[in-house]
Coordinates of C-alpha atoms and ligand atoms in Angstrom, one line a residue:
M1 CA 107.4 160.7 -102.1
D2 CA 104.1 162.5 -101.8
D3 CA 102.9 162.5 -97.7
K4 CA 98.8 162.7 -98.4
K5 CA 96.0 161.2 -97.1
R6 CA 95.0 159.1 -100.5
V7 CA 90.9 159.0 -101.1
L8 CA 89.1 156.6 -102.7
S9 CA 85.0 157.1 -103.2
G10 CA 82.7 155.5 -105.8
I11 CA 79.1 156.5 -107.4
Q12 CA 77.1 154.5 -109.3
P13 CA 76.1 155.1 -112.9
T14 CA 72.6 154.3 -111.9
G15 CA 70.9 157.6 -113.7
I16 CA 71.5 160.7 -112.9
F17 CA 72.8 162.2 -109.6
T18 CA 69.9 163.1 -107.3
I19 CA 70.7 165.9 -104.3
G20 CA 70.8 162.8 -101.5
N21 CA 74.4 161.8 -103.5
Y22 CA 75.6 165.5 -104.3
F23 CA 75.2 166.5 -100.7
G24 CA 75.9 163.5 -99.1
A25 CA 79.3 163.2 -100.9
I26 CA 79.8 164.3 -104.4
K27 CA 79.7 168.0 -103.1
N28 CA 83.0 166.4 -100.8
W29 CA 85.0 164.9 -103.5
V30 CA 85.4 168.5 -105.0
S31 CA 86.5 170.0 -101.6
M32 CA 88.6 167.3 -100.9
Q33 CA 90.6 167.7 -104.1
D34 CA 93.5 169.9 -102.4
E35 CA 94.3 168.6 -99.8
Y36 CA 94.7 164.5 -100.8
L37 CA 95.9 162.0 -103.2
C38 CA 92.0 161.6 -104.7
N39 CA 90.4 158.8 -106.9
Y40 CA 86.8 159.0 -107.7
M41 CA 85.9 156.5 -109.4
I42 CA 82.1 155.1 -111.7
A43 CA 80.9 152.4 -110.5
D44 CA 80.0 150.3 -113.7
M45 CA 80.4 147.3 -111.9
H46 CA 78.2 148.1 -108.8
S47 CA 75.5 148.6 -110.7
I48 CA 75.2 145.5 -112.5
T49 CA 73.7 144.4 -109.1
V50 CA 70.5 145.7 -110.1
K51 CA 68.6 145.1 -113.5
Q52 CA 70.2 147.0 -116.6
D53 CA 69.4 148.6 -120.3
P54 CA 73.1 148.2 -121.9
V55 CA 72.3 151.4 -123.3
V56 CA 70.9 152.9 -120.8
L57 CA 74.0 151.4 -118.6
K58 CA 76.6 153.2 -121.3
N59 CA 74.2 156.4 -121.3
N60 CA 74.6 156.6 -117.6
V61 CA 78.6 156.3 -117.2
L62 CA 79.4 159.0 -119.8
S63 CA 76.4 161.5 -117.8
S64 CA 77.9 160.1 -115.0
L65 CA 81.7 161.5 -115.7
A66 CA 80.0 164.4 -117.1
L67 CA 78.5 165.4 -113.8
S68 CA 81.4 165.1 -111.5
L69 CA 83.1 167.2 -113.6
A70 CA 80.1 169.7 -113.5
C71 CA 80.3 169.1 -110.6
G72 CA 83.7 170.4 -110.4
I73 CA 85.9 167.4 -110.2
D74 CA 88.7 168.6 -111.9
I75 CA 90.8 166.2 -113.7
K76 CA 94.1 168.0 -112.5
K77 CA 93.6 167.6 -109.0
S78 CA 91.6 164.0 -109.4
N79 CA 91.4 160.8 -110.8
I80 CA 88.2 160.2 -111.8
F81 CA 88.1 156.6 -114.0
I82 CA 85.9 154.1 -114.9
Q83 CA 85.9 150.6 -112.5
S84 CA 85.2 148.2 -114.9
H85 CA 88.5 150.0 -116.8
I86 CA 90.4 148.2 -114.2
S87 CA 89.9 144.4 -114.1
E88 CA 92.1 144.5 -110.7
H89 CA 88.6 145.3 -108.2
A90 CA 87.5 141.9 -110.0
E91 CA 90.3 139.8 -109.4
L92 CA 90.6 141.9 -105.5
C93 CA 87.4 141.1 -105.1
W94 CA 87.0 136.9 -105.6
V95 CA 90.6 137.5 -102.7
L96 CA 88.8 139.3 -100.2
S97 CA 85.2 137.0 -100.9
S98 CA 87.5 134.7 -99.1
F99 CA 87.3 136.4 -95.9
S100 CA 84.6 137.4 -95.5
Q101 CA 82.4 136.2 -93.5
F102 CA 78.6 135.5 -94.2
G103 CA 77.1 136.1 -91.1
E104 CA 79.0 139.5 -91.5
L105 CA 77.1 140.4 -94.6
S106 CA 74.2 139.2 -93.9
R107 CA 74.1 141.6 -91.3
M108 CA 73.7 145.2 -94.1
T109 CA 71.0 147.1 -93.4
Q110 CA 71.6 147.7 -97.5
F111 CA 71.3 144.9 -98.9
K112 CA 68.5 143.9 -96.8
D113 CA 66.6 147.4 -98.5
K114 CA 67.6 147.0 -102.0
S115 CA 66.7 143.1 -101.9
E116 CA 63.1 145.0 -100.9
N117 CA 63.0 146.5 -103.5
N118 CA 63.9 143.7 -105.9
K119 CA 62.5 140.9 -104.7
E120 CA 62.0 139.9 -108.5
N121 CA 66.2 139.5 -108.3
I122 CA 67.5 139.1 -105.3
N123 CA 71.0 138.5 -106.4
A124 CA 74.4 136.7 -105.0
A125 CA 76.2 140.3 -106.0
L126 CA 73.5 142.8 -104.1
F127 CA 74.7 140.1 -101.1
T128 CA 78.7 140.5 -101.6
Y129 CA 78.6 144.2 -103.0
P130 CA 80.7 145.4 -100.4
I131 CA 83.6 143.0 -100.4
L132 CA 83.4 144.5 -104.3
Q133 CA 83.5 147.9 -102.5
T134 CA 86.1 147.0 -99.7
A135 CA 88.2 146.0 -103.5
D136 CA 88.0 149.4 -104.4
I137 CA 88.8 151.0 -101.7
L138 CA 92.3 148.9 -100.4
L139 CA 93.4 148.9 -104.2
Y140 CA 94.2 152.1 -103.4
N141 CA 95.3 152.3 -100.3
A142 CA 93.2 154.9 -100.0
N143 CA 93.1 156.0 -96.3
L144 CA 90.3 157.7 -96.2
V145 CA 86.3 157.0 -98.2
P146 CA 83.8 159.7 -98.4
V147 CA 80.4 158.9 -98.4
G148 CA 77.1 159.2 -97.2
A149 CA 76.0 158.3 -93.9
D150 CA 74.0 155.2 -95.6
Q151 CA 77.4 154.1 -96.2
K152 CA 79.4 153.8 -92.8
Q153 CA 78.4 150.0 -92.0
H154 CA 79.7 149.2 -95.3
I155 CA 82.7 151.1 -94.0
E156 CA 83.3 149.0 -91.4
L157 CA 82.7 145.8 -92.7
S158 CA 86.1 148.0 -95.3
R159 CA 87.8 147.6 -92.0
N160 CA 87.4 144.0 -90.6
I161 CA 88.3 142.7 -93.7
A162 CA 91.2 145.0 -94.2
I163 CA 93.0 144.2 -90.0
R164 CA 91.4 141.0 -90.9
F165 CA 93.7 139.9 -94.0
N166 CA 96.6 141.8 -92.2
G167 CA 96.3 139.8 -89.0
I168 CA 97.1 136.4 -91.4
Y169 CA 99.2 138.2 -94.1
G170 CA 101.2 141.3 -92.0
D171 CA 101.0 145.2 -92.9
I172 CA 99.9 145.0 -96.0
F173 CA 96.4 147.1 -96.7
T174 CA 95.4 150.8 -95.7
I175 CA 93.5 150.7 -93.0
P176 CA 90.3 153.1 -94.2
E177 CA 88.6 155.6 -92.7
A178 CA 84.6 156.8 -94.1
F179 CA 85.3 160.5 -93.8
M180 CA 82.1 162.4 -93.6
N181 CA 81.9 166.5 -92.1
I182 CA 80.2 167.8 -89.8
G183 CA 76.4 167.7 -89.9
Q184 CA 76.1 166.2 -93.0
A185 CA 73.0 164.6 -93.7
K186 CA 71.3 161.9 -95.0
I187 CA 68.9 163.4 -97.6
M188 CA 66.0 161.8 -97.6
S189 CA 63.0 161.1 -99.9
L190 CA 60.7 163.4 -100.1
S191 CA 57.5 161.5 -101.1
D192 CA 58.3 158.8 -98.3
P193 CA 61.0 161.1 -95.4
I194 CA 61.9 157.7 -93.8
K195 CA 63.0 156.6 -96.5
K196 CA 66.8 158.1 -98.1
M197 CA 66.1 159.5 -101.3
S198 CA 67.3 157.2 -104.8
K199 CA 68.4 157.7 -108.4
S200 CA 66.9 154.9 -108.6
D201 CA 63.1 154.9 -106.6
K202 CA 60.8 154.3 -108.8
N203 CA 58.3 157.5 -107.8
Q204 CA 59.5 160.5 -109.4
N205 CA 58.5 163.0 -106.9
G206 CA 60.3 161.3 -104.3
F207 CA 63.7 162.2 -106.0
I208 CA 65.1 165.4 -107.1
G209 CA 67.9 165.5 -110.0
I210 CA 70.9 167.7 -110.7
L211 CA 70.0 168.6 -113.9
E212 CA 66.1 169.3 -113.4
E213 CA 64.4 172.4 -114.3
K214 CA 63.5 175.3 -111.6
D215 CA 59.9 174.6 -112.0
S216 CA 60.5 170.7 -111.6
I217 CA 61.7 170.9 -108.2
I218 CA 60.3 174.0 -107.0
K219 CA 57.3 171.8 -107.9
K220 CA 58.6 168.7 -106.0
I221 CA 59.1 170.3 -102.6
K222 CA 55.8 172.3 -102.5
K223 CA 54.6 168.2 -103.3
S224 CA 56.8 166.6 -100.7
V225 CA 55.2 165.5 -97.4
T226 CA 55.0 167.2 -94.7
D227 CA 53.0 167.0 -91.1
S228 CA 50.4 169.0 -90.6
E229 CA 52.2 171.4 -87.2
G230 CA 53.2 174.1 -89.5
I231 CA 55.8 175.3 -87.1
V232 CA 59.5 174.9 -88.9
Y233 CA 61.8 173.5 -87.0
F234 CA 63.7 170.1 -86.1
G235 CA 62.0 167.6 -84.6
E236 CA 61.2 163.9 -83.9
G237 CA 58.2 162.7 -86.0
K238 CA 59.1 166.1 -88.7
D239 CA 60.6 163.9 -91.3
G240 CA 59.7 165.7 -94.0
I241 CA 60.5 169.2 -92.9
N242 CA 63.7 167.6 -91.1
N243 CA 64.9 166.4 -94.4
L244 CA 63.8 169.9 -96.4
I245 CA 65.7 171.9 -92.8
D246 CA 68.6 169.7 -94.1
I247 CA 68.6 170.9 -97.8
Y248 CA 68.5 174.3 -96.7
S249 CA 71.4 174.1 -94.7
S250 CA 73.1 172.1 -96.8
I251 CA 73.2 174.7 -99.9
M252 CA 72.9 178.1 -97.5
D253 CA 75.7 176.8 -94.6
K254 CA 73.3 178.0 -91.6
T255 CA 72.2 176.0 -89.0
R256 CA 68.7 174.0 -88.0
E257 CA 68.6 177.1 -85.3
D258 CA 68.7 179.6 -87.4
I259 CA 65.8 178.1 -90.4
Q260 CA 64.0 177.7 -87.3
Q261 CA 64.3 181.4 -86.4
E262 CA 64.8 182.4 -90.2
F263 CA 60.8 181.2 -90.8
E264 CA 59.0 181.2 -87.4
G265 CA 55.6 182.4 -88.2
K266 CA 56.5 181.7 -91.7
G267 CA 53.8 178.3 -92.8
Y268 CA 55.5 175.6 -94.4
G269 CA 53.9 177.2 -97.8
N270 CA 56.8 179.8 -97.6
F271 CA 59.8 177.6 -95.9
K272 CA 58.8 175.1 -99.1
L273 CA 58.9 177.9 -101.7
K274 CA 62.2 179.1 -100.4
V275 CA 63.8 175.9 -100.2
G276 CA 62.9 175.1 -104.7
E277 CA 64.0 178.2 -104.9
V278 CA 67.6 178.1 -103.9
L279 CA 68.0 174.7 -104.6
A280 CA 67.5 175.4 -108.3
D281 CA 68.9 178.6 -108.6
Y282 CA 72.0 176.5 -106.7
L283 CA 72.2 173.8 -109.2
E284 CA 72.1 175.8 -112.3
P285 CA 75.7 176.9 -113.3
I286 CA 76.3 173.0 -112.6
R287 CA 73.2 171.8 -115.0
I288 CA 74.6 174.4 -117.5
K289 CA 78.4 173.1 -117.5
Y290 CA 77.0 169.8 -117.9
N291 CA 75.0 170.3 -120.8
S292 CA 78.4 171.5 -122.5
L293 CA 80.7 168.6 -121.2
I294 CA 78.3 165.6 -122.3
N295 CA 78.3 166.8 -126.2
D296 CA 82.3 167.4 -126.0
R297 CA 82.6 162.8 -125.9
S298 CA 86.0 163.2 -127.4
Y299 CA 87.0 165.3 -123.9
L300 CA 85.1 162.6 -122.0
E301 CA 86.8 159.6 -123.4
E302 CA 90.5 161.3 -123.0
C303 CA 89.0 161.8 -118.9
Y304 CA 88.7 158.6 -118.8
K305 CA 91.1 156.9 -120.2
T306 CA 93.7 159.4 -118.1
G307 CA 91.8 158.1 -115.7
A308 CA 92.1 154.1 -116.3
L309 CA 96.2 154.6 -117.1
Y310 CA 96.6 156.3 -113.3
A311 CA 94.5 154.2 -110.9
R312 CA 95.6 150.6 -112.8
K313 CA 99.2 151.7 -112.0
I314 CA 98.2 151.8 -108.4
A315 CA 96.1 149.1 -109.0
T316 CA 98.9 146.0 -110.9
E317 CA 101.3 147.2 -107.5
T318 CA 98.6 146.5 -105.6
L319 CA 97.2 143.2 -106.9
K320 CA 100.6 142.2 -107.2
K321 CA 101.8 141.9 -103.7
I322 CA 98.1 140.3 -102.6
Y323 CA 98.5 137.2 -105.0
D324 CA 102.1 136.6 -103.5
K325 CA 100.4 136.9 -100.1
V326 CA 98.4 134.6 -100.6
G327 CA 100.6 132.0 -102.3
F328 CA 99.5 132.5 -105.9
I329 CA 102.6 132.4 -108.5
G330 CA 103.7 135.2 -110.4
R331 CA 102.3 136.3 -114.3
Ligands
AQP401 N1 69.9 160.3 -100.0 C1 71.5 159.8 -99.6 N2 72.3 161.1 -99.1 C2 73.7 160.8 -98.5 N3 74.0 160.5 -99.3 C3 73.5 159.6 -100.2 N4 74.5 159.1 -101.1 C4 73.7 158.4 -101.9 N5 72.2 158.3 -101.5 C5 71.9 159.4 -100.6 C6 75.5 158.7 -100.9 O1 76.1 158.6 -102.4 C7 77.3 157.9 -102.7 C8 77.2 157.7 -104.2 O2 75.9 156.5 -104.1 P1 75.3 155.4 -105.1 O3 75.7 155.7 -106.0 O4 77.0 154.7 -105.3 O5 75.1 154.3 -104.3 P2 73.8 154.0 -103.3 O6 73.9 154.8 -101.9 O7 73.1 153.1 -103.7 O8 73.0 155.9 -103.8 P3 71.3 156.0 -104.6 O9 71.3 157.5 -105.6 O10 70.7 155.3 -103.6 O11 71.5 155.1 -105.9 P4 71.0 153.8 -106.2 O12 69.3 154.3 -106.3 O13 70.6 153.2 -107.5 O14 70.8 152.7 -105.0 C9 77.7 157.4 -101.7 O15 78.6 157.9 -100.9 C10 76.1 157.6 -101.0 O16 76.4 157.4 -99.8

């Protein structure tokens, strides 16, 4: 029996990943592969909470898979699969819905943000998707869930649902924990740095996609909204500069203090150019790898089919146990 801790995490195929997704999630996914038993999923079921064009979504699922592999997910070490291929996610979600309270779901800040941005389509799934997320995690008995800081509240909810269920039926679910690296930043929008950077932001200048060309990256960083003080340091009221410092720090593994010292007396123009350049150089190998993977459809298919086989084995076993506990007669 392998005594490694188990990991589950997912990413929505709602577009090309941003550097927020990368520094907030995927970089961790990659670094956890040796130490943990990792299950990673392309969360297509989550993505339809916001209107999707079906053709675009199918392409996005494949490009998300290719991009995860290009970023360093290694199928010899980790399992990667497409969420909708495992029907147990939806089935467990339904069971857990009966153990989730309306009040606790209403307190989720992501629901408030997402409904604010999608006023024309505030659907029920937008409200209940943290339950599906809980099912994703609990199906795989995950101990750790590597997420960005923006998802901490949802993991807390998952823990509460699991604890509540266990309180009734005994020690069934593993209680998951959010996993974040010390100092892991929430990357903010470049055009509105009090909002998190999102791949589905309608303002193209707000985010940087992992596959963007050097010129575009530098241009967006140069244009990014900052204050007018002109001194590079991390401080209150300097959201734009704070964000650039965090991006630079994630790439260079430098502390905020080191960065402040490095750019002392140099002004924002110089700092922005440097951030743009190091970021573009950092992302280039990922872009090259992605371009070769995305054209190899049969390899991608092999990856997600193998991933589903393995995932289904675990998910079926968990769901069988849960159905029995809640009183459903075995199939
Ligand atoms: N700006 C961010 N900073 C740090 N971490 C982030 N994550 C997302 N944005 C940031 C982390 O990326 C993982 C995958 O996120 P997701 O695609 O499942 O959903 P999301 O959080 O809703 O990401 P987006 O980019 O904002 O997608 P859309 O625009 O479709 O809503 C998560 O671990 C998240 O914490």
